[in-house]
Short mmCIF file of C-alpha atoms in Angstrom, two decimals:
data_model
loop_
_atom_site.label_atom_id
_atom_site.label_comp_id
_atom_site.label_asym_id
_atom_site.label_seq_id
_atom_site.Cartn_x
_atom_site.Cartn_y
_atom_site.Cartn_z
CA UNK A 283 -61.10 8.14 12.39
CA UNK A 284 -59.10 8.31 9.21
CA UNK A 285 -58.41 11.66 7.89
CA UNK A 286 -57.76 11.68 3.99
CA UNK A 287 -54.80 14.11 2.83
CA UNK A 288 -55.54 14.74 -0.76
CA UNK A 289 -51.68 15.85 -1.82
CA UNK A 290 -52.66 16.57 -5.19
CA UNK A 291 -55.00 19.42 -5.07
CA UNK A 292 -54.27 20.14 -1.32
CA UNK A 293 -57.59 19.03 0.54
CA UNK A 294 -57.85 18.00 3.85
CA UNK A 295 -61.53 15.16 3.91
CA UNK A 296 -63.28 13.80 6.83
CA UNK A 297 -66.25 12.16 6.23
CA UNK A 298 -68.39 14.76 4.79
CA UNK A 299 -66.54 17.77 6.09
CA UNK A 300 -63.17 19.04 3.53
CA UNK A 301 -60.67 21.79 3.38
CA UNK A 302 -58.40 23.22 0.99
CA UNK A 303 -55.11 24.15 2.46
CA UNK A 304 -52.85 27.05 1.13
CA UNK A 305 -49.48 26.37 -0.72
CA UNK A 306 -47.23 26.18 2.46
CA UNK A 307 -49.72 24.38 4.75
CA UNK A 308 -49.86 21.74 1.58
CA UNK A 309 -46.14 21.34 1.87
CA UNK A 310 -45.37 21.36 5.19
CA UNK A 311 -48.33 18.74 6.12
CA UNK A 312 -46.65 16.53 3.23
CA UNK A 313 -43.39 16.47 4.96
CA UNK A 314 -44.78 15.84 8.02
CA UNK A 315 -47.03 13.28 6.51
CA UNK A 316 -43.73 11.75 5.14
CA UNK A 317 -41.92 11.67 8.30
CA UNK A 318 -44.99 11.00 10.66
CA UNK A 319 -43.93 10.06 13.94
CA UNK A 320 -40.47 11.51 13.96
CA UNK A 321 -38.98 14.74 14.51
CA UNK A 322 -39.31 17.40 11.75
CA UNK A 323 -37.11 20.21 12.44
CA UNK A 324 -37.93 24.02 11.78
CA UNK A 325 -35.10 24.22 9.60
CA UNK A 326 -36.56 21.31 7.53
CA UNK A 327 -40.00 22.94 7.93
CA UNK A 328 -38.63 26.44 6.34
CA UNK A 329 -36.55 24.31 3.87
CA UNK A 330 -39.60 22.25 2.39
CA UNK A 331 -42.06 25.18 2.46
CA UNK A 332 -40.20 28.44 1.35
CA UNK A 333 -36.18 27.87 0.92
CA UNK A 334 -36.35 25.25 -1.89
CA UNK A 335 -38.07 28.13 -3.84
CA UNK A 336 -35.69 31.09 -2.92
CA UNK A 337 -37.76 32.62 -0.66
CA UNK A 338 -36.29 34.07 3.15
CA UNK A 339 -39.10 34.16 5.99
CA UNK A 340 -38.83 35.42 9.34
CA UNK A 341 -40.31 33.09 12.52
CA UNK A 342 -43.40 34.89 13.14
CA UNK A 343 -44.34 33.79 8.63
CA UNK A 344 -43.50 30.08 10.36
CA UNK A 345 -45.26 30.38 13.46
CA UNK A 346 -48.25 31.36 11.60
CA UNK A 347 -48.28 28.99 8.82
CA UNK A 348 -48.13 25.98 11.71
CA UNK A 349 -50.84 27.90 13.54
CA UNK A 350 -53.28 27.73 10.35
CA UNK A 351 -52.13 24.12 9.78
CA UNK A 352 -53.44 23.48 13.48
CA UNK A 353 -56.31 25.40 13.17
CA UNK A 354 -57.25 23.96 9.57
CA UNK A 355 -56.50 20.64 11.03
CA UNK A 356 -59.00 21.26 14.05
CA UNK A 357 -61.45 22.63 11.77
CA UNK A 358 -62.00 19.44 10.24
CA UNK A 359 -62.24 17.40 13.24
CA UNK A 360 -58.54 15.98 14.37
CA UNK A 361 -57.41 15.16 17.73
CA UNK A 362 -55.73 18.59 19.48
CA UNK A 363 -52.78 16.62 19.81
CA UNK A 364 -52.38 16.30 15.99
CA UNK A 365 -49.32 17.70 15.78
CA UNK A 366 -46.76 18.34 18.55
CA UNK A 367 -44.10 20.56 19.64
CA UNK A 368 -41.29 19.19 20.91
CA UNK A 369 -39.94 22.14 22.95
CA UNK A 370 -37.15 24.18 20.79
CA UNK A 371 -35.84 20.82 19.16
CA UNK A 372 -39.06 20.67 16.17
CA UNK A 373 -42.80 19.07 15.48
CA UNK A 374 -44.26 15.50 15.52
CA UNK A 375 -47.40 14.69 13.52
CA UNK A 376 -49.18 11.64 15.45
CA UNK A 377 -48.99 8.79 13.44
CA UNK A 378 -51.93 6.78 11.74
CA UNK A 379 -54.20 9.77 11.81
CA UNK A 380 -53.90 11.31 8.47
CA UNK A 381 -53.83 9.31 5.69
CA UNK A 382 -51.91 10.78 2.14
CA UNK A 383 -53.70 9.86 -0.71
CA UNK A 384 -51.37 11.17 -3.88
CA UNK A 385 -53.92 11.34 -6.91
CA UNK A 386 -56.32 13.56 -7.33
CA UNK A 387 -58.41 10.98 -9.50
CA UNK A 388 -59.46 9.05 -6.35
CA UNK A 389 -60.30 12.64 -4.87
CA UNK A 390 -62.94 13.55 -8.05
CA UNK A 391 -64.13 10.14 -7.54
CA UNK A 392 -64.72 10.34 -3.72
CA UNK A 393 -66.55 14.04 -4.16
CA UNK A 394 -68.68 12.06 -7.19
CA UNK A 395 -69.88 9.42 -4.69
CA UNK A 396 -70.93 12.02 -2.04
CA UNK A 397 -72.64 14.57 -4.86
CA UNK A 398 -76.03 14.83 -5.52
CA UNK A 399 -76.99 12.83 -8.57
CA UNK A 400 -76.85 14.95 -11.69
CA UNK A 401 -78.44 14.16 -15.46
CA UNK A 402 -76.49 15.21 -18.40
CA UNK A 403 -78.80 15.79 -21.53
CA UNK A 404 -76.77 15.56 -25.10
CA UNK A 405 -78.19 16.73 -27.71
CA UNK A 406 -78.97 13.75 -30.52
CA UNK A 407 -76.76 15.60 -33.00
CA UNK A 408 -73.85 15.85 -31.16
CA UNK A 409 -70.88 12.83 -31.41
CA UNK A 410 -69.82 11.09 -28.49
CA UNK A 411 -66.63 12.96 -28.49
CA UNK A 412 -67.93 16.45 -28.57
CA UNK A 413 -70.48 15.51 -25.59
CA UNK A 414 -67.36 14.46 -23.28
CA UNK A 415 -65.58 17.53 -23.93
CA UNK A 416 -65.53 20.23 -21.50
CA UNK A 417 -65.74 23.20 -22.62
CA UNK A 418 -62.28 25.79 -22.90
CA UNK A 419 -61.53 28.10 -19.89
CA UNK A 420 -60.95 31.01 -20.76
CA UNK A 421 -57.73 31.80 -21.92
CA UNK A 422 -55.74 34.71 -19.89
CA UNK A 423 -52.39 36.15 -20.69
CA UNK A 424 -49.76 35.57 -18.14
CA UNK A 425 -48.46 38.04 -15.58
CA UNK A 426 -45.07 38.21 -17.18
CA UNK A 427 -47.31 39.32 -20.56
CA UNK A 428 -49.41 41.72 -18.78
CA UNK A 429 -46.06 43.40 -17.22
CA UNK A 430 -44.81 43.54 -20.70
CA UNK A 431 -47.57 45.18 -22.13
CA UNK A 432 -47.75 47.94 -19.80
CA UNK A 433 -43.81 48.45 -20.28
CA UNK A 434 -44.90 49.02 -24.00
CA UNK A 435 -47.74 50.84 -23.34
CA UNK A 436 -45.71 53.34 -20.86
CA UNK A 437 -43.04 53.72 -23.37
CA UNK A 438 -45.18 54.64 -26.34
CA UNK A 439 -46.50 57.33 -24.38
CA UNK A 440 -43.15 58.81 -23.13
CA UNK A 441 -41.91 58.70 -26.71
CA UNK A 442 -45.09 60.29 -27.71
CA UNK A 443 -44.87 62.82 -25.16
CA UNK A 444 -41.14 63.79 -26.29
CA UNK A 445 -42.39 63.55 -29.96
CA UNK A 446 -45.29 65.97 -28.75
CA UNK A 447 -42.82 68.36 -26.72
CA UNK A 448 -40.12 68.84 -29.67
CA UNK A 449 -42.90 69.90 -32.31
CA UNK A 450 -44.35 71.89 -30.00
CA UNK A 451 -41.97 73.41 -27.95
CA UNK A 452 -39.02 73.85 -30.82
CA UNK A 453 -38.62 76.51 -33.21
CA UNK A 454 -36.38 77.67 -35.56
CA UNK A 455 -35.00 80.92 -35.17
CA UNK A 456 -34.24 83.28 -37.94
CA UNK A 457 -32.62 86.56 -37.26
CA UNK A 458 -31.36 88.92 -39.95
CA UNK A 459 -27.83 90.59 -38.45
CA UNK A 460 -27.44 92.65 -35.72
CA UNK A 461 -28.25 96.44 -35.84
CA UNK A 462 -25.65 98.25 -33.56
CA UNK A 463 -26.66 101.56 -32.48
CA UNK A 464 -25.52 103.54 -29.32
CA UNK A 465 -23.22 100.97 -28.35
CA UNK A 466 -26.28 98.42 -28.07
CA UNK A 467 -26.79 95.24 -30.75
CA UNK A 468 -30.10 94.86 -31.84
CA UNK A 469 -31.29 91.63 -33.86
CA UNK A 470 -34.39 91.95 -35.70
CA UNK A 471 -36.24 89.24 -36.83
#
């Protein structure tokens, strides 16, 4: 029983049966894939999946990404014994159970072959090139954008808001002199 690893696009296949895996369970399965059979260390683990992108995680974050790995790792049909813990020293993924394919080519292809046959109709005026095009997804600005244009947005309306408070709330003040009578000033305006 061969278990395919699709690295690329981070699916787990068996026989009709796959599973996308998250980010970290991609990563760490890859370095376990890479050093299958020997001793991967927790530091390693937290180095390959979080470190080497500047990111500090407690135990319990590892303890439950290797829990989902198991778990995703059961769900499509691998032997309990998958991968080991090897008391406080690290894990050990079996060897010869999972197989790392690295393109995701030969992973299109394999869903193709087990996909229900499909026509395509062209229509007789379009050019072969503009029937093998797909068609654009649409285009979405980035975070970084969309946190820039609310930064804009929220200073435009402060500015406005002061603009709106001095031509409201300012006045100029004319006074003719002071009237003094009784010992009291009085300014008329």
């Amino acid at each position: 029983m061969d278990i395919l690893f699709y690295y690329q696009v981070g699916v787990l296949k068996n026989g009709t049966r796959s599973l996308e895996l998250s980010k970290q369970n991609k990563l760490g399965l890859a370095l376990f894939c890479k050093k299958e059979g020997l001793l991967v260390t927790k530091e390693e683990f937290v180095q390959e999946c979080w470190e080497s992108k500047g990111v500090i995680v407690s135990d319990n974050t590892v303890r439950q990404t290797l829990f989902r790995l198991r778990s995703a790792l059961a769900d499509i049909g691998a032997p309990e014994d998958t991968l080991i813990t090897q008391g406080r020293n690290g894990y050990v993924l079996k060897p010869g159970v999972i197989k790392v394919i690295d393109s995701d080519n030969v992973y299109e292809a394999a869903i193709n072959i087990n996909a229900e046959p499909h026509h395509v109709s062209v229509k007789p005026s379009a050019t072969a090139d503009e029937a093998t095009t797909a068609p654009e997804k649409s285009q979405r600005w980035p975070v970084s954008g969309q946190y820039a244009l609310l930064a804009l947005a929220v200073m435009l309306l402060f500015c406005g808001g002061v603009f709106l408070r001095y031509l409201f709330f300012t006045h100029e003040i004319s006074f003719t002199h002071y009237k003094d009578e009784g010992g009291r000033a009085f300014f008329l305006l």
